[in-house]
Short mmCIF file of C-alpha atoms in Angstrom, two decimals:
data_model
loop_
_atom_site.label_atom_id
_atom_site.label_comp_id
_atom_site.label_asym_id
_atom_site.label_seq_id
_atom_site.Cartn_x
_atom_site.Cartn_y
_atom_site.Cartn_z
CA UNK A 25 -25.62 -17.33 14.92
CA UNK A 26 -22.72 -16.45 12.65
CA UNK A 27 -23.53 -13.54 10.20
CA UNK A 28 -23.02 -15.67 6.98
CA UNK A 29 -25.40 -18.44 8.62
CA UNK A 30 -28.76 -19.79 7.31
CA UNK A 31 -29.96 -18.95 10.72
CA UNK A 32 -29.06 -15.50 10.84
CA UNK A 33 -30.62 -15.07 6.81
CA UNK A 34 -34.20 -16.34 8.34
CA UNK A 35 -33.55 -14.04 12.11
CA UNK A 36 -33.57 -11.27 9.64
CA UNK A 37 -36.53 -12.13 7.84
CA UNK A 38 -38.56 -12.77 10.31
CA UNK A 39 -37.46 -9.28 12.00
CA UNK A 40 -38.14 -7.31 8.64
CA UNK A 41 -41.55 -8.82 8.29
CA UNK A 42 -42.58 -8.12 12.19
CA UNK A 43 -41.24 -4.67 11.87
CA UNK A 44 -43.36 -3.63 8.64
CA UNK A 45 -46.37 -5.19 10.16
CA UNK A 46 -45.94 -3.50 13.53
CA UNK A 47 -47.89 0.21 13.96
CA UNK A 48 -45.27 2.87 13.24
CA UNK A 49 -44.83 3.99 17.69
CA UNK A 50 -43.73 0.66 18.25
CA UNK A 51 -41.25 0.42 15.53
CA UNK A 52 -37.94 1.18 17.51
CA UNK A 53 -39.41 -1.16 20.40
CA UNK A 54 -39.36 -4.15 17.59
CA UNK A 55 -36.30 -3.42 17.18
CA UNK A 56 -34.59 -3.13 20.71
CA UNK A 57 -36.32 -6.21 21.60
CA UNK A 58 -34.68 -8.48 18.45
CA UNK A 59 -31.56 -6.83 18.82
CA UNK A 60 -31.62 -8.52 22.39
CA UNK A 61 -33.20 -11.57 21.37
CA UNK A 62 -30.33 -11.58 18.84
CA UNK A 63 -27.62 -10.49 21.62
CA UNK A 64 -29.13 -13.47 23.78
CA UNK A 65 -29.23 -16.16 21.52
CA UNK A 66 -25.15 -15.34 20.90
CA UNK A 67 -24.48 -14.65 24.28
CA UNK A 68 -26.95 -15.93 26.74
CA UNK A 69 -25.83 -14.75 30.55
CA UNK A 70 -22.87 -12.86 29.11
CA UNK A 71 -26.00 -9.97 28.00
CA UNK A 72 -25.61 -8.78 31.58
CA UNK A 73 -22.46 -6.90 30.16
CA UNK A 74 -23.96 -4.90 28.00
CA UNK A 75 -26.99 -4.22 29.89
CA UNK A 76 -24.62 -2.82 32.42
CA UNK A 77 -23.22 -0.82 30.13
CA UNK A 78 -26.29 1.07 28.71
CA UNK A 79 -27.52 1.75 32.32
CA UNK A 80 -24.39 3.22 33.24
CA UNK A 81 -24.13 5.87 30.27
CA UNK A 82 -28.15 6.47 30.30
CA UNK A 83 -27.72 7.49 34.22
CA UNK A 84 -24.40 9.09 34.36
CA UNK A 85 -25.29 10.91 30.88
CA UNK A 86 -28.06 12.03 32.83
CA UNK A 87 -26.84 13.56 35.71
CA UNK A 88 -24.35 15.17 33.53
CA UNK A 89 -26.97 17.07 31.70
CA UNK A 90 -28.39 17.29 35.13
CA UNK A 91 -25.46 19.32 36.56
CA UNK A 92 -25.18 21.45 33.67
CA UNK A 93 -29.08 22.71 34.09
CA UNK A 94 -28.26 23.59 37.48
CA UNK A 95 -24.89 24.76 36.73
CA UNK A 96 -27.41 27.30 34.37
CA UNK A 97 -30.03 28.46 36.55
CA UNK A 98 -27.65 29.07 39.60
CA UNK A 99 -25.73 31.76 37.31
CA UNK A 100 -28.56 33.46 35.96
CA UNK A 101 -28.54 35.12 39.71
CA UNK A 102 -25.10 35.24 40.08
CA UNK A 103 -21.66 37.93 39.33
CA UNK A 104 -19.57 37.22 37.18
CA UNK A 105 -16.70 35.84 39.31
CA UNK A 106 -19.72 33.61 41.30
CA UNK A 107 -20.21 32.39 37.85
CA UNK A 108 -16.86 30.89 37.37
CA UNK A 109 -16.57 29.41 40.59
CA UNK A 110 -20.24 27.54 40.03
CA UNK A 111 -18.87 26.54 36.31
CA UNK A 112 -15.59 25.08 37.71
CA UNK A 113 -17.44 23.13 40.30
CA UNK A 114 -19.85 21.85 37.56
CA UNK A 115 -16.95 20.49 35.36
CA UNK A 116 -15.58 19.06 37.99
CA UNK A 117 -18.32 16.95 38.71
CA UNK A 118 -18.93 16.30 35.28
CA UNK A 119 -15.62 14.96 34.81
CA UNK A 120 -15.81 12.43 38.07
CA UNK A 121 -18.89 11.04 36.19
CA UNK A 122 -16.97 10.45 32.97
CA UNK A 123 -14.44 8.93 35.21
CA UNK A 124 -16.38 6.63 36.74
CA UNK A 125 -18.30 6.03 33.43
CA UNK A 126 -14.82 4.98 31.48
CA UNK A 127 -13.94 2.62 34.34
CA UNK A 128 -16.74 0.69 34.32
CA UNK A 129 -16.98 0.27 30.38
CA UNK A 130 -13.23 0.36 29.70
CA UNK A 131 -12.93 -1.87 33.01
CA UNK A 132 -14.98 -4.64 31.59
CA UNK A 133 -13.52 -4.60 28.06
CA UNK A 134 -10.17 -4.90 29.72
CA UNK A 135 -11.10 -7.45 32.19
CA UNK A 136 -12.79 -9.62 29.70
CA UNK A 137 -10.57 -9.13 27.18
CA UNK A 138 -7.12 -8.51 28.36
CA UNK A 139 -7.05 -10.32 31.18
CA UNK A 140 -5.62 -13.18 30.38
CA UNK A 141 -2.65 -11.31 28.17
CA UNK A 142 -1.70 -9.34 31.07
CA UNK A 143 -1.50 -12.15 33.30
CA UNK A 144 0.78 -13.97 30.84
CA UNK A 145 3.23 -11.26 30.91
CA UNK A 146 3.00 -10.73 34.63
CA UNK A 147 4.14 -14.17 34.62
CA UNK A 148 7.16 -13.87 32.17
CA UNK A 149 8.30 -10.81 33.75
CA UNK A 150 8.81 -12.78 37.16
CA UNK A 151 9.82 -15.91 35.25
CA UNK A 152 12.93 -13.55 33.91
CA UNK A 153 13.59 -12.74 37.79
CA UNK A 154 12.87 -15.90 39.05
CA UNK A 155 10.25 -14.78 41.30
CA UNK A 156 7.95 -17.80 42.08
CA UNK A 157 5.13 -15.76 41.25
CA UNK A 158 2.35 -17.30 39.02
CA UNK A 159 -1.15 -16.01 38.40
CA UNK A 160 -3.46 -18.52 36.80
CA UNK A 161 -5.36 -18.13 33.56
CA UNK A 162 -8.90 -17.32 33.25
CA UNK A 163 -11.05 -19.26 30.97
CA UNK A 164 -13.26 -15.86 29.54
CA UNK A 165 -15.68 -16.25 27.15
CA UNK A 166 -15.85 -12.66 25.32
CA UNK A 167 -19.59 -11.26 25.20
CA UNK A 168 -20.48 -10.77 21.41
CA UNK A 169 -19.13 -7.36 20.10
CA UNK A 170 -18.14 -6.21 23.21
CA UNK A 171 -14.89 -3.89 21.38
CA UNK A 172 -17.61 -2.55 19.18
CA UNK A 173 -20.12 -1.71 21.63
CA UNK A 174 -18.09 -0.04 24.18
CA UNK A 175 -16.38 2.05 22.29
CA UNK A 176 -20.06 3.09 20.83
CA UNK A 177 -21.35 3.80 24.39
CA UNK A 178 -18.30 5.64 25.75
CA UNK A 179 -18.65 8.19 22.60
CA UNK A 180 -21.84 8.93 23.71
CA UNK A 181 -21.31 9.46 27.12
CA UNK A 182 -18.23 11.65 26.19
CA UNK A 183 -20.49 14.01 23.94
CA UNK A 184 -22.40 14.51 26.65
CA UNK A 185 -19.54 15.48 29.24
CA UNK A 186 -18.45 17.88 25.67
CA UNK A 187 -21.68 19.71 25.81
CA UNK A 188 -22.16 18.17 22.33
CA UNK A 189 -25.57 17.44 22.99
CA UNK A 190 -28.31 16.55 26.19
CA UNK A 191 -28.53 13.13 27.33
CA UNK A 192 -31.54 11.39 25.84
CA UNK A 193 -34.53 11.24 28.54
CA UNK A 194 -35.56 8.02 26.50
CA UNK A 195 -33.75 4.92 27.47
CA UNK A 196 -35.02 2.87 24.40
CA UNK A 197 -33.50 4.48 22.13
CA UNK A 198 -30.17 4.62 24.08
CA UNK A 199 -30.70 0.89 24.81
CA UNK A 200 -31.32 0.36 20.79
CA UNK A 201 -28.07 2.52 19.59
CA UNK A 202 -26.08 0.39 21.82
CA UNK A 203 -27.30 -2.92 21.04
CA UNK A 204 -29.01 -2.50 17.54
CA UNK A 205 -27.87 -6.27 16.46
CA UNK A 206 -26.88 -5.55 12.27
CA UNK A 207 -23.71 -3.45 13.80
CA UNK A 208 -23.13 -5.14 16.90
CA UNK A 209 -21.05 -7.85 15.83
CA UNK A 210 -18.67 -6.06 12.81
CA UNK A 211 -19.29 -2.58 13.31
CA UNK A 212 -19.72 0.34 12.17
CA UNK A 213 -18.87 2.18 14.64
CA UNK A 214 -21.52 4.51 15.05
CA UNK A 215 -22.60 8.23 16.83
CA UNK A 216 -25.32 8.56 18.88
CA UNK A 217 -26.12 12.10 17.11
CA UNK A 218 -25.62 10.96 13.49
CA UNK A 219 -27.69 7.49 13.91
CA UNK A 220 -29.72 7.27 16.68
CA UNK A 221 -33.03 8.77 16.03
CA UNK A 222 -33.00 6.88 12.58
CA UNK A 223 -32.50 3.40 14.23
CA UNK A 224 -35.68 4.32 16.59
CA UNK A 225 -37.60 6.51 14.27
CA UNK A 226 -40.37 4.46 11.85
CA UNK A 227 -39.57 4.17 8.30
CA UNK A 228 -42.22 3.53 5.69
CA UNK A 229 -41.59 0.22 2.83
CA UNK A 230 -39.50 1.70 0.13
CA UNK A 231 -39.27 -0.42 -2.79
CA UNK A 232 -36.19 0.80 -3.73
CA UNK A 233 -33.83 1.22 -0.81
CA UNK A 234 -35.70 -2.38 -0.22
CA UNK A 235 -34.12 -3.99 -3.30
CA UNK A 236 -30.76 -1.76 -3.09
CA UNK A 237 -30.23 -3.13 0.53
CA UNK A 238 -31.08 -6.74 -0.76
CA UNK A 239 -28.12 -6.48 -3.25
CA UNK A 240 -25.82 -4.79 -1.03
CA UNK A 241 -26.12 -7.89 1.28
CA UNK A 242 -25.88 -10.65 -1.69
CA UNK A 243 -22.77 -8.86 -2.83
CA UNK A 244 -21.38 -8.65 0.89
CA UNK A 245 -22.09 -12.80 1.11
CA UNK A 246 -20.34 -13.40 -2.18
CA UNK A 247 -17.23 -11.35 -0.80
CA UNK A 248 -17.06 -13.05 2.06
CA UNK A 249 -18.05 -16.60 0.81
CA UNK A 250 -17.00 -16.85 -2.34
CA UNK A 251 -13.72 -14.48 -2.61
CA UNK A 252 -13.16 -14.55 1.36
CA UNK A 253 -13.79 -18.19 2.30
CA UNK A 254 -12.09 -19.40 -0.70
CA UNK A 255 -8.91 -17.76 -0.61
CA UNK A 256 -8.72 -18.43 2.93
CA UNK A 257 -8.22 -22.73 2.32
CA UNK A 258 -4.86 -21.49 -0.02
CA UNK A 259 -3.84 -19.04 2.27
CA UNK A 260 -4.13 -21.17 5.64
CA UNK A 261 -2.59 -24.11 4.09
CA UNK A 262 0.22 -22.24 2.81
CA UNK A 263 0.92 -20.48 6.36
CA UNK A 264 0.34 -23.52 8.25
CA UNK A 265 3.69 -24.94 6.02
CA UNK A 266 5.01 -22.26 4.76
CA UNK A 267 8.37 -24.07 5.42
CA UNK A 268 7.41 -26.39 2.30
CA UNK A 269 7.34 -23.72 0.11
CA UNK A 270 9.26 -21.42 -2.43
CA UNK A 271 8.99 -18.03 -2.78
CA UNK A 272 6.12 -17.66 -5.92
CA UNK A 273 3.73 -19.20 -3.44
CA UNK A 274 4.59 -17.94 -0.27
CA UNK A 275 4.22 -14.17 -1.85
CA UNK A 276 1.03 -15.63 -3.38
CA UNK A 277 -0.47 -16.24 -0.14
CA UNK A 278 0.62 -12.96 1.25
CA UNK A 279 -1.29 -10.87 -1.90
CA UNK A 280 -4.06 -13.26 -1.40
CA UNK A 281 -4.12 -13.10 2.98
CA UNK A 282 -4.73 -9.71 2.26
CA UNK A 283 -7.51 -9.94 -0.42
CA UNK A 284 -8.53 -12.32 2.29
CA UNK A 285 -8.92 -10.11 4.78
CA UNK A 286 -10.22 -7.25 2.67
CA UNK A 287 -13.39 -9.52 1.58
CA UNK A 288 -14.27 -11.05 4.67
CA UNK A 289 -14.38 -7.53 6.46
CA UNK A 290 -16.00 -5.27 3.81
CA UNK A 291 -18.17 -8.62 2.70
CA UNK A 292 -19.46 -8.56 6.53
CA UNK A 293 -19.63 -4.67 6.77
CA UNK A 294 -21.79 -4.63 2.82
CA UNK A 295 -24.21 -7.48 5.03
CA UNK A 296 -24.46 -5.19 8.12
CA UNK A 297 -25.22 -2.31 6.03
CA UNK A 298 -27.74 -3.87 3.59
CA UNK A 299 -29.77 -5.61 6.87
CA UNK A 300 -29.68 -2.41 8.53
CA UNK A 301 -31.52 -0.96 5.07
CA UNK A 302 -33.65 -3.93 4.97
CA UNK A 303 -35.44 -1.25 7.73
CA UNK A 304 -35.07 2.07 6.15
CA UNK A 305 -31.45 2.80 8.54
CA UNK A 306 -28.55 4.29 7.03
CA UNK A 307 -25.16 3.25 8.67
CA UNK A 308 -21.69 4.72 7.83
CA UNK A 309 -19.47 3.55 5.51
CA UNK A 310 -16.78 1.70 6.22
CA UNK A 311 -14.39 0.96 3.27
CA UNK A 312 -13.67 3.37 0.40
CA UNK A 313 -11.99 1.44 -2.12
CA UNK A 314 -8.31 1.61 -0.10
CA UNK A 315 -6.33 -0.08 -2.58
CA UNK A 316 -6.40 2.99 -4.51
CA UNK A 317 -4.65 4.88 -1.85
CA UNK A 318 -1.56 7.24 -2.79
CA UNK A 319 -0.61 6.86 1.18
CA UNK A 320 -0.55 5.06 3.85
CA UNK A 321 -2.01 7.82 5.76
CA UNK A 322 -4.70 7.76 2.91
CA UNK A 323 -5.01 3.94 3.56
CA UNK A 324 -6.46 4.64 7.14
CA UNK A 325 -8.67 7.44 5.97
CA UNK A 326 -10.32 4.44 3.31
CA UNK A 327 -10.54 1.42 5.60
CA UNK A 328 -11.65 0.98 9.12
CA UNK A 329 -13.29 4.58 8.61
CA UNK A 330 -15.41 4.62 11.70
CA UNK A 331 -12.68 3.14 13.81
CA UNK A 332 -10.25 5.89 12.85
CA UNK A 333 -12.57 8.72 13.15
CA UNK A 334 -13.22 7.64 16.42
CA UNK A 335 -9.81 7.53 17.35
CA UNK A 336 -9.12 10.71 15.87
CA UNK A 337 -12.28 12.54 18.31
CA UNK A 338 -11.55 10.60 21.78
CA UNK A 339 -7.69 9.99 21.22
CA UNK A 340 -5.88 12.33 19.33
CA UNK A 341 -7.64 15.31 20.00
CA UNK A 342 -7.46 15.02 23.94
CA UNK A 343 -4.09 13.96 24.16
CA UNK A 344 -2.95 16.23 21.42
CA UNK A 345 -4.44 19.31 23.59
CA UNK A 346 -4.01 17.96 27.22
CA UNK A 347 -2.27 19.89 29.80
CA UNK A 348 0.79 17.37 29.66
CA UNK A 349 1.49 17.22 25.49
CA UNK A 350 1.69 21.84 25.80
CA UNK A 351 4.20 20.59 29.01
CA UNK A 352 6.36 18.59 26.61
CA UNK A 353 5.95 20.32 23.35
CA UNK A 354 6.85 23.46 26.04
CA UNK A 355 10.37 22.09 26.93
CA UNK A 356 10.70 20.80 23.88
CA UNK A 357 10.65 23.68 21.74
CA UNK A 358 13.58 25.52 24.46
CA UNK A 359 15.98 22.19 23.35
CA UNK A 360 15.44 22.11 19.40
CA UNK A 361 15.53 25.46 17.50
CA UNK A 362 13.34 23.97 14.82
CA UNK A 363 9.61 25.63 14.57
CA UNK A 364 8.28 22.60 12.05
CA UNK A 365 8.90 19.89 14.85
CA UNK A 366 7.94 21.62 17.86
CA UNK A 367 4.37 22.76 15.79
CA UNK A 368 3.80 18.40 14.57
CA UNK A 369 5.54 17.49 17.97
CA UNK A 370 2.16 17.50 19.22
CA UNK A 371 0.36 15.69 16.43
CA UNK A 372 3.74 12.49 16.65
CA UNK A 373 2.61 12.06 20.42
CA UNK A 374 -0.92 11.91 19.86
CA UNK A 375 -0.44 9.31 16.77
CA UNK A 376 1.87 7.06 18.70
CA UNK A 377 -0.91 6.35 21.24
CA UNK A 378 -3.82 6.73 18.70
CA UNK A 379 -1.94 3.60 17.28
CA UNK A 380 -0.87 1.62 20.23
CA UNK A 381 -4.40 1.80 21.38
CA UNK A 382 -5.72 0.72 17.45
CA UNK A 383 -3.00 -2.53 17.71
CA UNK A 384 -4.65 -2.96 21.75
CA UNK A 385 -8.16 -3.24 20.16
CA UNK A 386 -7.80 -5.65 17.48
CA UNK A 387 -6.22 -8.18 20.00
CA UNK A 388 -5.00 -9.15 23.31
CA UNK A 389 -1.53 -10.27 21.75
CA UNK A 390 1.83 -8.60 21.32
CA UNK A 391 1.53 -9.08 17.30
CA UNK A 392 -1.36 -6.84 17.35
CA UNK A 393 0.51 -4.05 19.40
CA UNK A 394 3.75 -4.33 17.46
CA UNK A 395 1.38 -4.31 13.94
CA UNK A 396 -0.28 -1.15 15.29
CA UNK A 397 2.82 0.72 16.31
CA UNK A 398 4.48 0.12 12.97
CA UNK A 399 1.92 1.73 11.54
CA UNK A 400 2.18 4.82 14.28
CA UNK A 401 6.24 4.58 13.33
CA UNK A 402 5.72 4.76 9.62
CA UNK A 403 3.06 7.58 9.06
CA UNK A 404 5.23 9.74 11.50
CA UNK A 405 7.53 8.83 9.18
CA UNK A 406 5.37 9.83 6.14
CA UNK A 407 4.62 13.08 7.36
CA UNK A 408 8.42 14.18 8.95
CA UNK A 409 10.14 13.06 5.87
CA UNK A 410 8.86 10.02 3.36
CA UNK A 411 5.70 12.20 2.47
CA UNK A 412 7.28 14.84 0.19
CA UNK A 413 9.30 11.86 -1.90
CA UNK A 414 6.30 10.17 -2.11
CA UNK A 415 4.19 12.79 -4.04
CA UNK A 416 6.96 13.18 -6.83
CA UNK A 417 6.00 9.63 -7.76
CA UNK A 418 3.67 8.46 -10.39
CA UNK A 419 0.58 7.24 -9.07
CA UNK A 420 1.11 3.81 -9.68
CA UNK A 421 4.08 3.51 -7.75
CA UNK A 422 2.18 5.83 -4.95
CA UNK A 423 -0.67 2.44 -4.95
CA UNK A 424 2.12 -0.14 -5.28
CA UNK A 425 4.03 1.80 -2.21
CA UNK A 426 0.88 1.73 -0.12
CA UNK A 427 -0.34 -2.21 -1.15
CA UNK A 428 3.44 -3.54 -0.50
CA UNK A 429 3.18 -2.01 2.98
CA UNK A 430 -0.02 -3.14 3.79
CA UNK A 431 1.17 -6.37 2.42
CA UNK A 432 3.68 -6.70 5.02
CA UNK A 433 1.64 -5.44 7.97
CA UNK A 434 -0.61 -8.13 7.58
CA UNK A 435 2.21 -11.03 7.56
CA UNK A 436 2.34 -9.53 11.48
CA UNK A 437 -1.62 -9.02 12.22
CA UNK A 438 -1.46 -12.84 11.40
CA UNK A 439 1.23 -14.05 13.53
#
């Protein structure tokens, strides 16, 4: 049931008018259950995935909150140093659970998803050493937004290991955040604090938000199938040869692959959104007009918005304070006299991964990871040394800097 589909256009309806007939306590149940109907439909058997994967955050969540209460009431009767010891041995536990909670999400994602790439270069690797060593292929059919949803349900579960906030008693409304169909196929990625009791919660008819949502979806579908779809015939027939042609056309079809891309995205993201408000729910934005970026690193703060805050809270952060980046930054700053380095060195190590793991999740393919690390390469770049140039320049030539860049990362996303 693709998302620019007839079918999907009367699944909606049908939803909308169910949910404003329902009484308002059984709202978020309407809900859950077409979000699995939906989730079914697309992925029949393959469901089991992500019903795994909202039992094993509700639970673990759980006992994390669990361990903390104890954690409390033990060292209300307790010194000081008793304290300490009873707090260590909490976190401790705490942090098994997460553990075993990121293997079995991450696991999945990676064994459904990556499989097959891993295997393949396995295979080269002992094909360069002539080791007569082959592992077979896997024919893996991907559950439907599995790289959305995971990354979704490990936030939450990591929140709750934070101390952000308790883990929900009500396993609904868990089972709704994770599955809630409009964003489970394109994203946004949402957070369980900032969207979850407004997916469950009843909302009332509102006429306006009612017609505003409406729009927001026609002008998604005429991105997508009219601007998207359309540029896409010229664009794949032109990289399909692009042998046969001169140098006008082929730049043509690189300006136009990216409009491409840009359409069928925020086209699918507008639909998601305006569905989603179809039912009174707010979800995040996730494109801020990023053409009219100044910077690359402004770029990323524009498009993909959910994905990169997400990387920036459960990537950069944690490896840009763990134990082993203060190590290196450490030894680092005893070889290089130079304070500026040795304070970003920290920030460089945490963007190279942030972006190896961004090029990982679009695609199980060495394009994607070479695509992503450019990226990494370039705004280290932009912030060592190309940054300061960059803001003498007029703004037009800030935009044309940014778009020519982005022009040329997407010649690689598409190889």
């Amino acid at each position: 049931m693709a998302i620019n589909s007839l079918k999907y256009v009367i699944f909606v309806a049908i939803v909308v008018v169910i949910y404003y007939l329902f009484p308002k306590r059984t709202k978020g149940i309407v809900l859950l259950i077409a979000s699995y109907v939906f989730y079914f439909i697309n992925s029949s058997k393959l469901t089991i995935y992500l019903i795994i994967t909202t039992i094993s955050i509700y639970c673990i969540s759980l006992l994390m909150t669990k361990i903390d209460k104890l954690a409390k009431e033990k060292c209300k009767l307790l010194e000081k140093d008793s304290k300490k010891i009873i707090k260590k041995n909490a976190k401790i536990k705490k942090k098994l659970l997460l553990v075993v909670a990121l293997v079995i999400n991450f696991g999945i994602l990676i064994a459904l998803k990556y499989c097959n790439f891993i295997f393949l270069n396995i295979n080269s690797i002992c094909n360069v050493f002539n080791i007569d060593f082959n592992i077979p292929f896997k024919n893996v059919v991907l559950p439907l937004g599995i790289s959305y949803y995971t990354l979704q349900a490990v936030s939450y579960v990591v929140d709750v290991y934070r101390g952000k906030y308790k883990a929900d008693k009500n396993f609904f409304r868990v089972a709704l955040f994770v599955s809630f169909f409009p964003h489970i196929v394109e994203g946004p990625i949402g957070k369980y604090d900032l969207i979850a009791d407004d997916i469950y919660n009843s909302h009332k008819f509102n006429y306006k938000n009612f017609t505003y949502s409406i729009q927001l979806i026609l002008w998604g579908y005429f991105k997508k199938m009219v601007i998207a779809d359309r540029t896409g015939l010229f664009v794949s027939t032109i990289f399909d040869n692009y042998t046969t042609y001169g140098g006008v056309i082929i730049i043509a079809s690189i300006m136009l692959y990216t409009l491409q891309l840009y359409s069928e995205f925020s086209g699918c993201i507008d639909i998601v959104r305006g569905v989603a408000g179809l039912f009174g729910i707010t979800l995040s934005e996730n494109f801020k007009r990023p053409f009219f970026s100044k910077t690359v690193q402004e770029f990323w703060q524009r498009w993909h918005i959910t994905l990169g805050v997400w990387l920036k809270e459960y990537v950069f952060y944690p490896i840009s304070f763990s134990k082993l980046t203060v190590k290196i930054t450490g030894a680092f700053k005893k070889i290089v006299k130079n304070n500026y380095i040795t304070k970003i060195l920290p920030s460089v190590i945490s963007m190279f991964f942030v972006w190896l793991v961004m090029g990982i999740w679009h695609g199980a393919s060495w394009n994607f990871v070479i695509w992503g690390l450019m990226f990494g390469i370039l705004l280290i770049i932009e912030k060592l040394w190309l940054g300061k140039y960059i803001e003498k320049l007029p703004n037009i030539f800030k935009r044309l800097y940014v778009i020519f860049i982005v022009m040329i990362s997407f010649i690689i996303f598409n190889a």
